[in-house]
mmCIF file of N, CA and C in Angstrom:
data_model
loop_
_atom_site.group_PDB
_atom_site.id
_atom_site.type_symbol
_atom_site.label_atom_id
_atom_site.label_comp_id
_atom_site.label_asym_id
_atom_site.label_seq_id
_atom_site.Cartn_x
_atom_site.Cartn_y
_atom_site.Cartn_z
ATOM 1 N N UNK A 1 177.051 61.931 191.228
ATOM 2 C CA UNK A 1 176.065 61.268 190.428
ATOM 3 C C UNK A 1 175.303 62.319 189.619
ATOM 4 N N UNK A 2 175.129 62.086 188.590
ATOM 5 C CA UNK A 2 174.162 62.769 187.671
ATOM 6 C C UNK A 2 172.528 62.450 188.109
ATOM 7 N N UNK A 3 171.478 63.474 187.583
ATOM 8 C CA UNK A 3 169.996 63.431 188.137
ATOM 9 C C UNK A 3 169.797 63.988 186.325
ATOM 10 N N UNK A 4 168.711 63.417 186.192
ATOM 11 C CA UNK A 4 167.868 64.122 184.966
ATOM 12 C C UNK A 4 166.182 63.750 185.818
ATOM 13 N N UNK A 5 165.665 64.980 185.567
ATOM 14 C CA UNK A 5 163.788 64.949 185.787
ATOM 15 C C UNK A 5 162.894 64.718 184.683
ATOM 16 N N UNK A 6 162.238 64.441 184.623
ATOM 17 C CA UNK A 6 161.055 64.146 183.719
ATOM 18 C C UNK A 6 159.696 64.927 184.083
ATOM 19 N N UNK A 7 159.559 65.489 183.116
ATOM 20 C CA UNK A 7 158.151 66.277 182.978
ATOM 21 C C UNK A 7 156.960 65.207 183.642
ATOM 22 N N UNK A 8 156.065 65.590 184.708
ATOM 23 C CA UNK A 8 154.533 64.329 184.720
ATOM 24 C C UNK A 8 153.648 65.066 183.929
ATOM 25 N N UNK A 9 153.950 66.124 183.368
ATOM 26 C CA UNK A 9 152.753 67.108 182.554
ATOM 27 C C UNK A 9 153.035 66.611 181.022
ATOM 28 N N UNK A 10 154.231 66.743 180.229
ATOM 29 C CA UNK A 10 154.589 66.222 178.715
ATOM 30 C C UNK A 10 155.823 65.589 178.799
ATOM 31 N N UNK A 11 156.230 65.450 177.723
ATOM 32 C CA UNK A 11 157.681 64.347 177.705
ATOM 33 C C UNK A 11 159.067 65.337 177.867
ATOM 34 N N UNK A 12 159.001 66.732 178.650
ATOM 35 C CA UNK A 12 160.306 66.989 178.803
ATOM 36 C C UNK A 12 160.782 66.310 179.633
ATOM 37 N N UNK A 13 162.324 66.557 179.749
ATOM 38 C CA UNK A 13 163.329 65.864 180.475
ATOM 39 C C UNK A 13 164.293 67.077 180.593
ATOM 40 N N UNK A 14 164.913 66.913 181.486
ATOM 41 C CA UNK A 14 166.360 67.813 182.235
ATOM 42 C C UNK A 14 167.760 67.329 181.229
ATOM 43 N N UNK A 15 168.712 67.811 181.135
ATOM 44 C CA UNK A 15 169.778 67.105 180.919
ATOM 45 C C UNK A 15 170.350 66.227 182.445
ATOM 46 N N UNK A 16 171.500 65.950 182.118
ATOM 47 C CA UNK A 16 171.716 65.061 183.121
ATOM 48 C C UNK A 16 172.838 66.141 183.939
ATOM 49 N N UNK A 17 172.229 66.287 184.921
ATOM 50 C CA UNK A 17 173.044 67.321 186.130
ATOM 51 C C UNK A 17 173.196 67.186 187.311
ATOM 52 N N UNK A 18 173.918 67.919 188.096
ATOM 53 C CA UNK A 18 173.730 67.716 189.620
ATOM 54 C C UNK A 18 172.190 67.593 189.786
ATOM 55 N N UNK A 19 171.826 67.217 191.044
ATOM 56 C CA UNK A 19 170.745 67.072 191.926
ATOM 57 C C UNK A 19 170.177 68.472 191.882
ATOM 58 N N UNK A 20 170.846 69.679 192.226
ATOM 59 C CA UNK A 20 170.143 70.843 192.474
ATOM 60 C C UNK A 20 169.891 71.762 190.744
ATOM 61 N N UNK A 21 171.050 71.349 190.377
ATOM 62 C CA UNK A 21 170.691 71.894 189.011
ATOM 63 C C UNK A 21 169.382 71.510 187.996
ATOM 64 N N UNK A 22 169.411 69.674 188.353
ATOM 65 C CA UNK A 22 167.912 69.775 187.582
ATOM 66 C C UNK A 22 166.780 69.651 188.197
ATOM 67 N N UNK A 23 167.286 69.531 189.240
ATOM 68 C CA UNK A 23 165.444 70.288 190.096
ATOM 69 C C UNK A 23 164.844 71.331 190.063
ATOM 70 N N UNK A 24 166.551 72.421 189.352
ATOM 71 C CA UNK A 24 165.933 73.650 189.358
ATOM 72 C C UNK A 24 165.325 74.380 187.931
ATOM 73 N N UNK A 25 165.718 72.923 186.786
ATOM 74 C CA UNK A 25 165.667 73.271 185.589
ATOM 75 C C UNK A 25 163.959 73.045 185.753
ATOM 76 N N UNK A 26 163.619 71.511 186.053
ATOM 77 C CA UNK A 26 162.420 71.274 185.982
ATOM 78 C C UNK A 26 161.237 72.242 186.599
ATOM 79 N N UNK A 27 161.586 72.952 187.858
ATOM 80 C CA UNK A 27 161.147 73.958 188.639
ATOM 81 C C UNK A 27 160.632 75.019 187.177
ATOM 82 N N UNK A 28 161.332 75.567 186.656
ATOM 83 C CA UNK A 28 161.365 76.250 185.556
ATOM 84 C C UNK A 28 160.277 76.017 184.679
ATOM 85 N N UNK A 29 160.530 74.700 184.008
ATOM 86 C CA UNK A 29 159.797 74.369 183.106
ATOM 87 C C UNK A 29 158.395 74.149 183.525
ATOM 88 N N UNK A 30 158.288 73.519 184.854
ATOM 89 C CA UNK A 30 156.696 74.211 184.797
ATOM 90 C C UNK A 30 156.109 75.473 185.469
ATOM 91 N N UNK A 31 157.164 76.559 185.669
ATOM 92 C CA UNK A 31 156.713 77.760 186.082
ATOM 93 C C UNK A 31 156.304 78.298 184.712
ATOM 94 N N UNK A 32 157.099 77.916 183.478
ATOM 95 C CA UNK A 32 156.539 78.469 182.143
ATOM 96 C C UNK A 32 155.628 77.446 181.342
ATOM 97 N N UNK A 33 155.638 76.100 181.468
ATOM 98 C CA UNK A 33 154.972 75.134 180.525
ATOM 99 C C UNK A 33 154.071 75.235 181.258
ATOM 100 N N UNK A 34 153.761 74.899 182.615
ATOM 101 C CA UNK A 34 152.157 74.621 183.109
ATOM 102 C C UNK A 34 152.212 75.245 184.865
ATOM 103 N N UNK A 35 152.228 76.579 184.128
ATOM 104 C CA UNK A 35 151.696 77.423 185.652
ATOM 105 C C UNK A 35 150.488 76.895 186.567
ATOM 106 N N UNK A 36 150.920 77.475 187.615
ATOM 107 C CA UNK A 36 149.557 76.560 188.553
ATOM 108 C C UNK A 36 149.656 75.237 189.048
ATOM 109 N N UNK A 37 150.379 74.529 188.298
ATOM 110 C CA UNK A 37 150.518 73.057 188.583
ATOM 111 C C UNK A 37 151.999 73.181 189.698
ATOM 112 N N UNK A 38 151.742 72.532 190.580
ATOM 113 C CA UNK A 38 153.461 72.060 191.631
ATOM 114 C C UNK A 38 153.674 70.670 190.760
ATOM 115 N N UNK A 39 155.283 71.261 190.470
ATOM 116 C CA UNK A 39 156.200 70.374 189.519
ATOM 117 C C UNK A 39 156.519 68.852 190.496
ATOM 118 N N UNK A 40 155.811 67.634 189.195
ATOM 119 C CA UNK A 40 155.796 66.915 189.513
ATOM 120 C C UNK A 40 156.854 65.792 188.409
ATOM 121 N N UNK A 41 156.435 64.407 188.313
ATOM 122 C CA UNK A 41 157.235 63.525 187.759
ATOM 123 C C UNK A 41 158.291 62.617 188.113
ATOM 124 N N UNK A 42 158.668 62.393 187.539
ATOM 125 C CA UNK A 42 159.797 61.519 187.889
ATOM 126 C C UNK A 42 161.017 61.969 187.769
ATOM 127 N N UNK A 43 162.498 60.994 188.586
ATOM 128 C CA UNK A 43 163.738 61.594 188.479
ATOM 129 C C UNK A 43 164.424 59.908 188.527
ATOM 130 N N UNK A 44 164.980 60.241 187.195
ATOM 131 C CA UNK A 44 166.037 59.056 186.792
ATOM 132 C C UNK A 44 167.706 59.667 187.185
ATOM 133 N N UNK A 45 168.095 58.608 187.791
ATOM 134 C CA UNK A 45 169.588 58.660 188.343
ATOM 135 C C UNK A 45 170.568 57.846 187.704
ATOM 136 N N UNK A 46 171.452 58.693 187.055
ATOM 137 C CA UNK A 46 173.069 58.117 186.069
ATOM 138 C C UNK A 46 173.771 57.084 186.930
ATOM 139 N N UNK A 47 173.456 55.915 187.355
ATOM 140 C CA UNK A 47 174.647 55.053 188.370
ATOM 141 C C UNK A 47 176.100 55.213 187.156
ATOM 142 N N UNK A 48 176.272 55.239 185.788
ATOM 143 C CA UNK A 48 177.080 55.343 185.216
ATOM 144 C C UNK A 48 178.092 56.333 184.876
ATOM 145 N N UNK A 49 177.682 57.334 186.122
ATOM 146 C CA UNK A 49 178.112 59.038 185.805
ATOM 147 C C UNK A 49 179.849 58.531 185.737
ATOM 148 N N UNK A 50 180.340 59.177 184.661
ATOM 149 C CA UNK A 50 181.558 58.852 183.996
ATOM 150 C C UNK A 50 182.402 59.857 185.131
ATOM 151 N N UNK A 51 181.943 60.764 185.929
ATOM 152 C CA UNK A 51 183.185 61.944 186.751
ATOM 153 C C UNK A 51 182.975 60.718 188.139
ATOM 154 N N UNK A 52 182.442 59.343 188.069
ATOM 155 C CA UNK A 52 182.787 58.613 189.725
ATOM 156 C C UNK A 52 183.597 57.828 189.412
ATOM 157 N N UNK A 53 184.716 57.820 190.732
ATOM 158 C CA UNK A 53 185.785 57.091 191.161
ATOM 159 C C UNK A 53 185.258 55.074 191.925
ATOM 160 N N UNK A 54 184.052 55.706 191.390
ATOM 161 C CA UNK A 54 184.037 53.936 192.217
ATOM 162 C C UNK A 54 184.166 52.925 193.275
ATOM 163 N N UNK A 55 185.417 52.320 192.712
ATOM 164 C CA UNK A 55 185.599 51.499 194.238
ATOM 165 C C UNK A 55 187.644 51.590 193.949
ATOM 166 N N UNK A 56 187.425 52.614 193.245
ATOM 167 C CA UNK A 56 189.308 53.138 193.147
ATOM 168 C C UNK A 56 189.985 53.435 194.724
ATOM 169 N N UNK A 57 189.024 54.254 195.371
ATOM 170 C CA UNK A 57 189.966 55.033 196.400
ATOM 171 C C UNK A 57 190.231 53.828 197.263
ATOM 172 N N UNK A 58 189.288 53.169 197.384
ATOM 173 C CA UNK A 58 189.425 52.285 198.948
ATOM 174 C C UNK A 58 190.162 50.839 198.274
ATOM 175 N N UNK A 59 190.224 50.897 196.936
ATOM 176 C CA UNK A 59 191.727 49.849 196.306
ATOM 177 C C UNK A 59 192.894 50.584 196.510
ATOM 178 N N UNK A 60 192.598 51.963 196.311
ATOM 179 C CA UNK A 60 194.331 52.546 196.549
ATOM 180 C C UNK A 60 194.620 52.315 198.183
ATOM 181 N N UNK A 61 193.905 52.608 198.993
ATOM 182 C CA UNK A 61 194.175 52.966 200.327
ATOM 183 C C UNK A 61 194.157 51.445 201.023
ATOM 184 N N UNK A 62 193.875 50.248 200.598
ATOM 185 C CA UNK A 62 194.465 48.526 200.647
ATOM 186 C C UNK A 62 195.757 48.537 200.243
ATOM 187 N N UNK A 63 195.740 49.053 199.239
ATOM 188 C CA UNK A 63 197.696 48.616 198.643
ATOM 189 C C UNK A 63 198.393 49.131 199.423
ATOM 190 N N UNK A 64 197.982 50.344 199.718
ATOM 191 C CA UNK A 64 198.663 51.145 200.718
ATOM 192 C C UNK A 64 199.097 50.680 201.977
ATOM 193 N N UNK A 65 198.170 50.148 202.795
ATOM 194 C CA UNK A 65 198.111 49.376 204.003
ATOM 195 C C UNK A 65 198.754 47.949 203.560
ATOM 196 N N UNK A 66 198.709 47.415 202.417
ATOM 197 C CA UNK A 66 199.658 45.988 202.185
ATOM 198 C C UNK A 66 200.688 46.444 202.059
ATOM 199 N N UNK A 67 201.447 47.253 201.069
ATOM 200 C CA UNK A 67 202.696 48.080 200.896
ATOM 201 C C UNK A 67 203.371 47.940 202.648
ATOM 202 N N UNK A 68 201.889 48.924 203.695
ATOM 203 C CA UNK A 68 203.217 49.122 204.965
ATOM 204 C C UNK A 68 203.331 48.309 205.783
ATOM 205 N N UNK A 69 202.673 46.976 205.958
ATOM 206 C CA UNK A 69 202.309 45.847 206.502
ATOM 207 C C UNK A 69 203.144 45.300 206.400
ATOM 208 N N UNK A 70 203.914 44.856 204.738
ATOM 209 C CA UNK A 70 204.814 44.096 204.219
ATOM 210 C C UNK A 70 206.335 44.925 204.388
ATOM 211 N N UNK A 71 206.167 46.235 204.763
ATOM 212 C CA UNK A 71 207.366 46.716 205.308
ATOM 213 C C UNK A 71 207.280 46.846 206.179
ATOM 214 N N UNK A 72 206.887 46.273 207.301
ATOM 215 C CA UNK A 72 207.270 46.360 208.536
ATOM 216 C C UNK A 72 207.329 45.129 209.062
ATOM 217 N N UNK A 73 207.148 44.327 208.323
ATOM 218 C CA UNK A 73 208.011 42.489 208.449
ATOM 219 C C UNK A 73 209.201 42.027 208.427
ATOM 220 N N UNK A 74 210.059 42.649 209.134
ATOM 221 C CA UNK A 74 211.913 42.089 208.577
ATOM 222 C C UNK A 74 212.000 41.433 209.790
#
């Protein structure tokens, strides 16, 4: 799944990255945008992240089990 953060200090935002990558971007941005402050805001989550498989594997691994089910019926 993809993570992007949101600034609670101004309107930055993270790109959309792993979990650790933009916690560590946002970490950043307020060690230089607003020192002193512990990095706060919000974190929006990609349910659409284009690199997930879905509900593929556990359709392949049914056919699979129908495939040997139906061969072992003679």
């Amino acid at each position: 799944m993809a993570y992007r953060h949101w600034c609670g200090e101004c309107g930055y935002k993270t790109g959309w990255l792993s979990e650790s990558q933009s916690e560590e971007q946002q970490i950043e941005h307020y060690a230089k945008q607003h020192p002193g402050i512990p990095p706060g805001g919000s974190v929006e989550v990609n349910r659409k992240d284009p690199d997930s498989l879905g509900c593929l594997p556990v359709l392949g691994i049914l056919f699979l089990l129908l495939i040997l089910a139906a061969s072992c019926q003679r």
